[in-house]
Amino acid sequence: MVHLGPKKPQARKGSMADVPKELMQQIENFEKIFTVPTETLQAVTKHFISELEKGLSKKGGNIPMIPGWVMDFPTGKESGDFLAIDLGGTNLRVVLVKLGGDRTFDTTQSKYRLPDAMRTTQNPDELWEFIADSLKAFIDEQFPQGISEPIPLGFTFSFPASQNKINEGILQRWTKGFDIPNIENHDVVPMLQKQITKRNIPIEVVALINDTTGTLVASYYTDPETKMGVIFGTGVNGAYYDVCSDIEKLQGKLSDDIPPSAPMAINCEYGSFDNEHVVLPRTKYDITIDEESPRPGQQTFEKMSSGYYLGEILRLALMDMQKQGFIFKNQDLSKFDKPFVMDTSYPARIEEDPFENLEDTDDLFQNEFGINTTVQERKLIRRLSELIGARAARLSVCGIAAICQKRGYKTGHIAADGSVYNRYPGFKEKAANALKDIYGWTQTSLDDYPIKIVPAEDGSGAGAAVIAALAQKRIAEGKSVGIIGA
């Protein structure tokens, strides 16, 4: 999770008149390498479309384009009580979602902190026992009189998992510090269901979902203009509805009760776009981040645009300036010379500094790193932060433009969530204006843009519940919820 600081009034830009020529030259160099012109955005979008198509082909490509097995659009009339659980890095969230049947919903939720040792327990049952015990505690609290009918549950499992049907999730590999044996390469749904059944809790796991797909479906439930769900946070991702007949890799794998025109939610996982380095305008700092990462050559798009990396791009550029003798002269940089010591809250706070002399930025560098800065150095730091944030916002909408162009959408709402979207200063406006540049719209107000990025509904809560409702209906009608034989 990227933690961004509290919001402040939009900062004043200040004059560059007092910045010496040598620093102005460095600022101009940064402006050249971090500015993404319209032509580049359009070229990135064009290549993005071809990569999305590759991901849907039998051969496959860099972008996984994972079918989410949500094969219906929500009507907004779905109603009833549903449970959702979201297993994240530090907490288990349990949510009771009451779907109103009129495009509204109410939620009640509790969080249960995962004991640290559980992430690496050698007992594979322990995690599922913890989740089942938490569910029981929640149910006992919410339904003291007991439950007459089983409650369907949607499980947001935020780890790489392959699915041949909606109620299955075969863990590919643990991430987020988890390393529990005998779960990788196995379906996690029966493991959880076994512990729920053992405790006589009337709950049935009917859907396992990805949070981005949940964002798409929850937002569609409340707003039928929704065309995509997107996440701009620690990572970047998008989900949308494609058509089964256009998904080459599913040909011959779908049962006869799924018509070719049926929709299919696709979890793109497009942080891996352009791993071949064909079109994205990488700087030497992006190349360093990639080469020194645990997985070089992977997640190229994410490494240039997501919240996990923006602070590190800023730090690398400042260290470069220091090594060339332009800033931080004769100072101890031992605290600053550590990879990822700056998270994305740093450039965000620097951009939000409301003072003409950038006093908050001065305090930040002194208190955190023991570095004294001049006003002129702070103006370089501020401009560099703005450029890095703007580049991320502009590049990140290429995935939106690519999917909208691929599907032929001229208008619609893009439901967005994530810490960068919600908290990074100016991100929403810069992202919207980048879409305007790609399309060449003439409208002057963000509210009038044909394709609008809007705040999303809760994907891992309401989204999981709506998907559970859709899955339960398909199962009750005897319809397929996955590939033939799954």
Short mmCIF file of C-alpha atoms in Angstrom, two decimals, residues 5-384:
data_model
loop_
_atom_site.label_atom_id
_atom_site.label_comp_id
_atom_site.label_asym_id
_atom_site.label_seq_id
_atom_site.Cartn_x
_atom_site.Cartn_y
_atom_site.Cartn_z
CA GLY A 5 0.28 12.39 3.23
CA PRO A 6 -2.72 14.54 4.17
CA LYS A 7 -4.02 16.84 1.47
CA LYS A 8 -3.07 20.53 1.50
CA PRO A 9 -4.12 23.47 -0.65
CA GLN A 10 -2.58 23.41 -4.14
CA ALA A 11 0.89 24.88 -3.84
CA ARG A 12 2.06 28.04 -5.57
CA LYS A 13 4.66 27.41 -8.23
CA GLY A 14 7.16 30.12 -7.34
CA SER A 15 9.65 31.88 -9.60
CA MET A 16 12.72 30.27 -11.18
CA ALA A 17 14.46 33.66 -11.56
CA ASP A 18 16.98 33.00 -8.78
CA VAL A 19 17.93 29.50 -9.98
CA PRO A 20 21.51 29.52 -11.28
CA LYS A 21 22.14 28.66 -14.93
CA GLU A 22 23.73 25.26 -14.23
CA LEU A 23 20.68 24.10 -12.24
CA MET A 24 18.29 25.52 -14.84
CA GLN A 25 20.14 23.45 -17.44
CA GLN A 26 19.54 20.31 -15.34
CA ILE A 27 15.85 21.18 -14.95
CA GLU A 28 15.57 21.61 -18.73
CA ASN A 29 17.24 18.22 -19.24
CA PHE A 30 14.71 16.61 -16.89
CA GLU A 31 11.87 18.31 -18.74
CA LYS A 32 13.12 16.77 -21.98
CA ILE A 33 13.37 13.21 -20.69
CA PHE A 34 10.26 13.10 -18.47
CA THR A 35 7.79 15.02 -20.65
CA VAL A 36 5.59 12.72 -22.71
CA PRO A 37 4.28 14.53 -25.81
CA THR A 38 0.95 13.69 -27.43
CA GLU A 39 2.56 11.80 -30.34
CA THR A 40 4.32 9.48 -27.88
CA LEU A 41 1.06 8.82 -25.99
CA GLN A 42 -0.65 7.94 -29.26
CA ALA A 43 2.20 5.62 -30.29
CA VAL A 44 2.14 3.90 -26.88
CA THR A 45 -1.65 3.47 -27.13
CA LYS A 46 -1.39 1.96 -30.63
CA HIS A 47 1.22 -0.58 -29.49
CA PHE A 48 -0.85 -1.25 -26.35
CA ILE A 49 -3.83 -2.34 -28.50
CA SER A 50 -1.72 -4.88 -30.40
CA GLU A 51 -0.32 -6.23 -27.10
CA LEU A 52 -3.81 -6.62 -25.63
CA GLU A 53 -4.78 -8.66 -28.72
CA LYS A 54 -1.67 -10.82 -28.32
CA GLY A 55 -2.65 -11.53 -24.72
CA LEU A 56 -6.04 -12.84 -25.90
CA SER A 57 -4.49 -15.07 -28.57
CA LYS A 58 -3.64 -18.75 -28.16
CA LYS A 59 0.05 -17.91 -28.39
CA GLY A 60 -0.21 -15.23 -25.68
CA GLY A 61 2.05 -12.26 -25.00
CA ASN A 62 3.47 -10.04 -22.26
CA ILE A 63 0.03 -8.99 -20.99
CA PRO A 64 -1.70 -12.04 -19.44
CA MET A 65 -5.34 -10.98 -20.23
CA ILE A 66 -6.84 -13.42 -17.69
CA PRO A 67 -10.51 -14.41 -18.12
CA GLY A 68 -12.30 -13.62 -14.84
CA TRP A 69 -15.26 -15.95 -15.54
CA VAL A 70 -17.78 -13.19 -14.89
CA MET A 71 -19.98 -13.87 -17.92
CA ASP A 72 -22.89 -11.55 -17.21
CA PHE A 73 -23.31 -7.82 -16.84
CA PRO A 74 -24.88 -6.87 -13.51
CA THR A 75 -28.39 -5.54 -14.08
CA GLY A 76 -28.46 -3.48 -10.89
CA LYS A 77 -31.45 -5.56 -9.78
CA GLU A 78 -29.33 -8.15 -7.96
CA SER A 79 -30.49 -8.23 -4.33
CA GLY A 80 -29.96 -10.04 -1.06
CA ASP A 81 -27.23 -10.62 1.54
CA PHE A 82 -23.76 -11.59 0.37
CA LEU A 83 -20.43 -11.96 2.11
CA ALA A 84 -17.09 -10.80 0.78
CA ILE A 85 -13.64 -11.43 2.16
CA ASP A 86 -10.46 -9.71 1.09
CA LEU A 87 -7.16 -11.33 2.03
CA GLY A 88 -4.54 -8.60 1.76
CA GLY A 89 -1.01 -8.29 3.06
CA THR A 90 -1.71 -7.41 6.70
CA ASN A 91 -5.45 -7.78 7.30
CA LEU A 92 -8.40 -9.96 6.48
CA ARG A 93 -11.43 -7.83 5.68
CA VAL A 94 -14.88 -9.40 6.07
CA VAL A 95 -17.79 -7.52 4.53
CA LEU A 96 -21.55 -8.12 4.67
CA VAL A 97 -23.03 -6.55 1.54
CA LYS A 98 -26.77 -6.00 1.25
CA LEU A 99 -27.57 -5.49 -2.43
CA GLY A 100 -30.67 -3.33 -2.71
CA GLY A 101 -31.86 -4.46 -6.15
CA ASP A 102 -32.00 -0.81 -7.23
CA ARG A 103 -28.31 -0.16 -8.02
CA THR A 104 -27.63 0.58 -4.34
CA PHE A 105 -25.93 -1.43 -1.60
CA ASP A 106 -25.08 -1.19 2.09
CA THR A 107 -22.00 -2.68 3.72
CA THR A 108 -20.96 -3.67 7.23
CA GLN A 109 -17.38 -4.77 7.72
CA SER A 110 -14.74 -5.86 10.19
CA LYS A 111 -10.98 -6.22 9.90
CA TYR A 112 -8.97 -9.03 11.47
CA ARG A 113 -5.22 -8.57 11.70
CA LEU A 114 -3.20 -11.48 10.38
CA PRO A 115 -0.60 -12.63 12.92
CA ASP A 116 2.84 -11.99 11.39
CA ALA A 117 3.95 -15.59 11.87
CA MET A 118 0.99 -16.85 9.83
CA ARG A 119 2.53 -15.62 6.58
CA THR A 120 5.31 -18.20 6.89
CA THR A 121 3.61 -20.89 8.98
CA GLN A 122 4.59 -24.43 8.07
CA ASN A 123 1.01 -25.60 8.69
CA PRO A 124 -1.01 -24.93 5.50
CA ASP A 125 -4.33 -25.34 7.38
CA GLU A 126 -3.55 -22.48 9.78
CA LEU A 127 -4.39 -19.68 7.31
CA TRP A 128 -7.75 -21.20 6.34
CA GLU A 129 -8.58 -21.90 9.99
CA PHE A 130 -7.91 -18.24 10.81
CA ILE A 131 -10.19 -17.06 7.97
CA ALA A 132 -12.97 -19.50 8.96
CA ASP A 133 -12.73 -18.45 12.64
CA SER A 134 -12.88 -14.77 11.62
CA LEU A 135 -15.94 -15.48 9.43
CA LYS A 136 -17.63 -17.27 12.32
CA ALA A 137 -16.96 -14.36 14.69
CA PHE A 138 -18.37 -11.92 12.14
CA ILE A 139 -21.49 -14.02 11.44
CA ASP A 140 -22.18 -14.53 15.17
CA GLU A 141 -22.01 -10.76 15.64
CA GLN A 142 -24.15 -9.83 12.63
CA PHE A 143 -26.70 -12.65 12.91
CA PRO A 144 -27.13 -13.40 16.64
CA GLN A 145 -30.38 -15.29 15.87
CA GLY A 146 -28.58 -17.53 13.37
CA ILE A 147 -29.00 -17.93 9.59
CA SER A 148 -31.79 -19.87 7.90
CA GLU A 149 -30.20 -20.11 4.43
CA PRO A 150 -26.54 -20.34 3.38
CA ILE A 151 -24.94 -17.01 2.46
CA PRO A 152 -22.92 -16.93 -0.79
CA LEU A 153 -19.36 -15.60 -0.43
CA GLY A 154 -17.06 -13.84 -2.90
CA PHE A 155 -13.36 -14.24 -2.06
CA THR A 156 -10.93 -11.54 -3.18
CA PHE A 157 -7.61 -13.38 -3.29
CA SER A 158 -4.94 -10.83 -4.15
CA PHE A 159 -2.24 -13.27 -5.21
CA PRO A 160 -1.42 -14.59 -8.71
CA ALA A 161 -3.93 -17.37 -9.31
CA SER A 162 -5.11 -19.16 -12.44
CA GLN A 163 -8.79 -19.91 -12.90
CA ASN A 164 -10.60 -22.31 -15.20
CA LYS A 165 -13.90 -21.37 -13.55
CA ILE A 166 -15.31 -18.67 -11.28
CA ASN A 167 -15.19 -20.74 -8.07
CA GLU A 168 -11.57 -21.85 -8.42
CA GLY A 169 -8.19 -20.24 -7.81
CA ILE A 170 -4.98 -22.20 -8.27
CA LEU A 171 -2.21 -20.27 -6.53
CA GLN A 172 0.72 -19.74 -8.91
CA ARG A 173 3.08 -18.22 -6.35
CA TRP A 174 2.96 -16.44 -3.00
CA THR A 175 3.75 -12.72 -2.89
CA LYS A 176 3.55 -9.99 -0.16
CA GLY A 177 5.84 -11.91 2.19
CA PHE A 178 3.69 -15.07 2.31
CA ASP A 179 5.43 -18.42 2.03
CA ILE A 180 3.18 -21.22 3.26
CA PRO A 181 4.01 -24.73 1.96
CA ASN A 182 1.69 -27.07 0.04
CA ILE A 183 -0.64 -24.34 -1.25
CA GLU A 184 1.12 -23.20 -4.43
CA ASN A 185 -0.22 -25.07 -7.50
CA HIS A 186 -3.38 -26.01 -5.56
CA ASP A 187 -6.94 -24.69 -5.62
CA VAL A 188 -7.45 -22.50 -2.54
CA VAL A 189 -11.28 -22.57 -2.64
CA PRO A 190 -11.80 -26.14 -1.30
CA MET A 191 -9.13 -25.50 1.36
CA LEU A 192 -11.17 -22.59 2.72
CA GLN A 193 -14.55 -24.30 2.22
CA LYS A 194 -13.34 -27.34 4.20
CA GLN A 195 -12.63 -25.20 7.28
CA ILE A 196 -15.93 -23.28 6.92
CA THR A 197 -17.89 -26.56 6.68
CA LYS A 198 -15.95 -28.02 9.65
CA ARG A 199 -17.28 -25.16 11.81
CA ASN A 200 -20.88 -25.61 10.60
CA ILE A 201 -20.95 -22.05 9.24
CA PRO A 202 -23.69 -21.71 6.58
CA ILE A 203 -21.47 -20.07 3.96
CA GLU A 204 -20.66 -21.22 0.43
CA VAL A 205 -17.65 -19.87 -1.50
CA VAL A 206 -19.18 -19.28 -4.96
CA ALA A 207 -16.61 -16.93 -6.54
CA LEU A 208 -12.92 -16.15 -6.32
CA ILE A 209 -12.09 -12.74 -7.77
CA ASN A 210 -9.37 -10.27 -8.58
CA ASP A 211 -9.86 -6.82 -7.02
CA THR A 212 -9.63 -4.99 -10.38
CA THR A 213 -12.39 -7.18 -11.84
CA GLY A 214 -14.35 -6.46 -8.65
CA THR A 215 -13.87 -2.72 -9.21
CA LEU A 216 -15.29 -3.09 -12.74
CA VAL A 217 -18.35 -5.10 -11.63
CA ALA A 218 -19.15 -3.08 -8.47
CA SER A 219 -19.01 0.14 -10.45
CA TYR A 220 -21.13 -1.32 -13.28
CA TYR A 221 -23.74 -2.39 -10.69
CA THR A 222 -24.24 1.24 -9.59
CA ASP A 223 -23.44 2.89 -12.96
CA PRO A 224 -24.17 1.12 -16.29
CA GLU A 225 -21.98 3.67 -18.11
CA THR A 226 -18.92 1.91 -16.61
CA LYS A 227 -16.56 0.58 -19.31
CA MET A 228 -13.49 -0.31 -17.23
CA GLY A 229 -12.25 -0.76 -13.70
CA VAL A 230 -8.71 0.54 -13.18
CA ILE A 231 -6.27 0.67 -10.29
CA PHE A 232 -3.66 3.42 -9.92
CA GLY A 233 -1.91 2.49 -6.69
CA THR A 234 1.11 0.48 -5.63
CA GLY A 235 0.57 -1.31 -8.94
CA VAL A 236 -1.40 -0.52 -12.09
CA ASN A 237 -4.08 -2.68 -13.66
CA GLY A 238 -7.29 -2.62 -15.67
CA ALA A 239 -10.31 -4.86 -16.21
CA TYR A 240 -13.08 -4.69 -18.81
CA TYR A 241 -15.71 -6.82 -20.53
CA ASP A 242 -14.69 -8.43 -23.82
CA VAL A 243 -16.80 -10.75 -25.99
CA CYS A 244 -16.20 -14.52 -25.87
CA SER A 245 -15.97 -14.82 -29.67
CA ASP A 246 -13.04 -12.34 -29.67
CA ILE A 247 -11.00 -14.31 -27.11
CA GLU A 248 -9.02 -16.69 -29.30
CA LYS A 249 -7.43 -18.60 -26.42
CA LEU A 250 -10.91 -19.72 -25.23
CA GLN A 251 -11.97 -21.15 -28.60
CA GLY A 252 -13.05 -24.76 -28.23
CA LYS A 253 -12.94 -24.51 -24.43
CA LEU A 254 -16.39 -23.04 -23.75
CA SER A 255 -19.53 -25.15 -23.37
CA ASP A 256 -22.46 -24.83 -25.78
CA ASP A 257 -24.56 -22.84 -23.29
CA ILE A 258 -22.15 -19.88 -23.62
CA PRO A 259 -23.07 -17.99 -26.83
CA PRO A 260 -20.26 -16.36 -28.87
CA SER A 261 -21.72 -12.93 -28.04
CA ALA A 262 -21.53 -13.56 -24.27
CA PRO A 263 -19.47 -11.06 -22.27
CA MET A 264 -16.36 -12.09 -20.35
CA ALA A 265 -14.65 -9.95 -17.73
CA ILE A 266 -10.92 -9.76 -18.46
CA ASN A 267 -8.34 -8.99 -15.79
CA CYS A 268 -5.60 -7.52 -17.97
CA GLU A 269 -2.65 -7.43 -15.52
CA TYR A 270 -1.18 -4.87 -17.91
CA GLY A 271 1.61 -3.70 -15.60
CA SER A 272 3.70 -6.02 -17.81
CA PHE A 273 3.01 -3.99 -20.97
CA ASP A 274 6.09 -3.38 -23.17
CA ASN A 275 8.43 -5.77 -21.38
CA GLU A 276 10.22 -5.94 -24.76
CA HIS A 277 10.98 -2.19 -24.51
CA VAL A 278 9.56 -1.29 -27.90
CA VAL A 279 7.72 1.95 -27.24
CA LEU A 280 7.80 3.28 -23.66
CA PRO A 281 10.13 6.31 -23.25
CA ARG A 282 12.43 4.88 -20.57
CA THR A 283 15.07 7.06 -18.90
CA LYS A 284 18.35 5.84 -17.43
CA TYR A 285 16.62 5.91 -14.01
CA ASP A 286 13.89 3.55 -15.22
CA ILE A 287 16.56 1.22 -16.60
CA THR A 288 18.41 1.23 -13.25
CA ILE A 289 15.20 0.42 -11.34
CA ASP A 290 14.48 -2.46 -13.70
CA GLU A 291 18.01 -3.89 -13.67
CA GLU A 292 18.25 -3.76 -9.87
CA SER A 293 14.75 -5.16 -9.26
CA PRO A 294 14.10 -8.76 -8.15
CA ARG A 295 12.62 -9.43 -11.61
CA PRO A 296 14.47 -7.53 -14.34
CA GLY A 297 12.63 -7.27 -17.65
CA GLN A 298 9.20 -7.69 -16.03
CA GLN A 299 6.43 -5.19 -15.20
CA THR A 300 7.97 -2.45 -17.38
CA PHE A 301 4.80 -0.31 -17.54
CA GLU A 302 4.26 -0.62 -13.78
CA LYS A 303 7.85 0.41 -13.02
CA MET A 304 7.32 3.71 -14.87
CA SER A 305 3.85 4.65 -13.66
CA SER A 306 2.85 3.01 -10.37
CA GLY A 307 3.05 4.32 -6.84
CA TYR A 308 5.62 1.78 -5.75
CA TYR A 309 8.31 3.38 -7.93
CA LEU A 310 7.72 7.17 -8.14
CA GLY A 311 9.71 8.03 -5.01
CA GLU A 312 12.60 5.82 -6.12
CA ILE A 313 12.73 7.48 -9.56
CA LEU A 314 13.01 10.85 -7.78
CA ARG A 315 15.74 9.57 -5.43
CA LEU A 316 17.82 8.12 -8.29
CA ALA A 317 17.63 11.38 -10.25
CA LEU A 318 18.67 13.42 -7.19
CA MET A 319 21.56 11.07 -6.44
CA ASP A 320 22.66 11.48 -10.05
CA MET A 321 22.63 15.29 -9.63
CA GLN A 322 24.63 14.99 -6.41
CA LYS A 323 27.25 12.72 -7.98
CA GLN A 324 27.71 15.25 -10.77
CA GLY A 325 28.28 17.98 -8.16
CA PHE A 326 25.12 20.02 -8.76
CA ILE A 327 23.30 19.60 -5.41
CA PHE A 328 23.77 18.50 -1.77
CA LYS A 329 27.47 19.43 -1.90
CA ASN A 330 29.74 18.14 0.91
CA GLN A 331 26.90 16.48 2.81
CA ASP A 332 26.46 13.06 4.40
CA LEU A 333 24.02 11.17 2.17
CA SER A 334 24.24 7.81 3.96
CA LYS A 335 20.53 7.89 4.90
CA PHE A 336 19.49 8.97 1.40
CA ASP A 337 21.66 6.51 -0.50
CA LYS A 338 19.38 3.54 0.17
CA PRO A 339 17.07 2.11 -2.50
CA PHE A 340 13.36 2.82 -1.93
CA VAL A 341 13.99 4.95 1.16
CA MET A 342 11.57 7.44 -0.45
CA ASP A 343 8.07 6.15 -1.08
CA THR A 344 5.52 7.99 -3.20
CA SER A 345 4.43 10.17 -0.27
CA TYR A 346 7.70 12.14 -0.75
CA PRO A 347 7.12 13.52 -4.26
CA ALA A 348 3.45 14.01 -3.30
CA ARG A 349 4.35 16.12 -0.26
CA ILE A 350 6.95 18.06 -2.23
CA GLU A 351 4.39 18.89 -4.91
CA GLU A 352 1.94 20.01 -2.23
CA ASP A 353 4.44 22.30 -0.41
CA PRO A 354 2.42 25.56 -0.11
CA PHE A 355 5.34 27.87 0.70
CA GLU A 356 7.14 30.12 -1.78
CA ASN A 357 10.52 29.07 -0.35
CA LEU A 358 9.40 25.40 -0.17
CA GLU A 359 9.91 25.31 3.57
CA ASP A 360 8.07 21.99 4.01
CA THR A 361 10.46 20.39 1.53
CA ASP A 362 13.39 21.80 3.52
CA ASP A 363 11.98 20.23 6.70
CA LEU A 364 11.40 16.94 4.90
CA PHE A 365 15.02 16.57 3.77
CA GLN A 366 16.47 17.77 7.08
CA ASN A 367 14.28 15.63 9.33
CA GLU A 368 14.28 12.45 7.25
CA PHE A 369 17.78 12.42 5.76
CA GLY A 370 19.84 15.07 7.60
CA ILE A 371 20.30 16.95 4.31
CA ASN A 372 20.33 20.76 4.17
CA THR A 373 18.90 22.21 0.96
CA THR A 374 19.06 25.65 -0.62
CA VAL A 375 15.92 27.30 -2.01
CA GLN A 376 17.33 26.81 -5.52
CA GLU A 377 17.92 23.10 -4.93
CA ARG A 378 14.39 22.77 -3.61
CA LYS A 379 13.02 24.37 -6.78
CA LEU A 380 14.83 21.72 -8.82
CA ILE A 381 13.49 18.98 -6.51
CA ARG A 382 9.97 20.39 -6.82
CA ARG A 383 10.07 20.62 -10.63
CA LEU A 384 11.49 17.10 -10.89
#
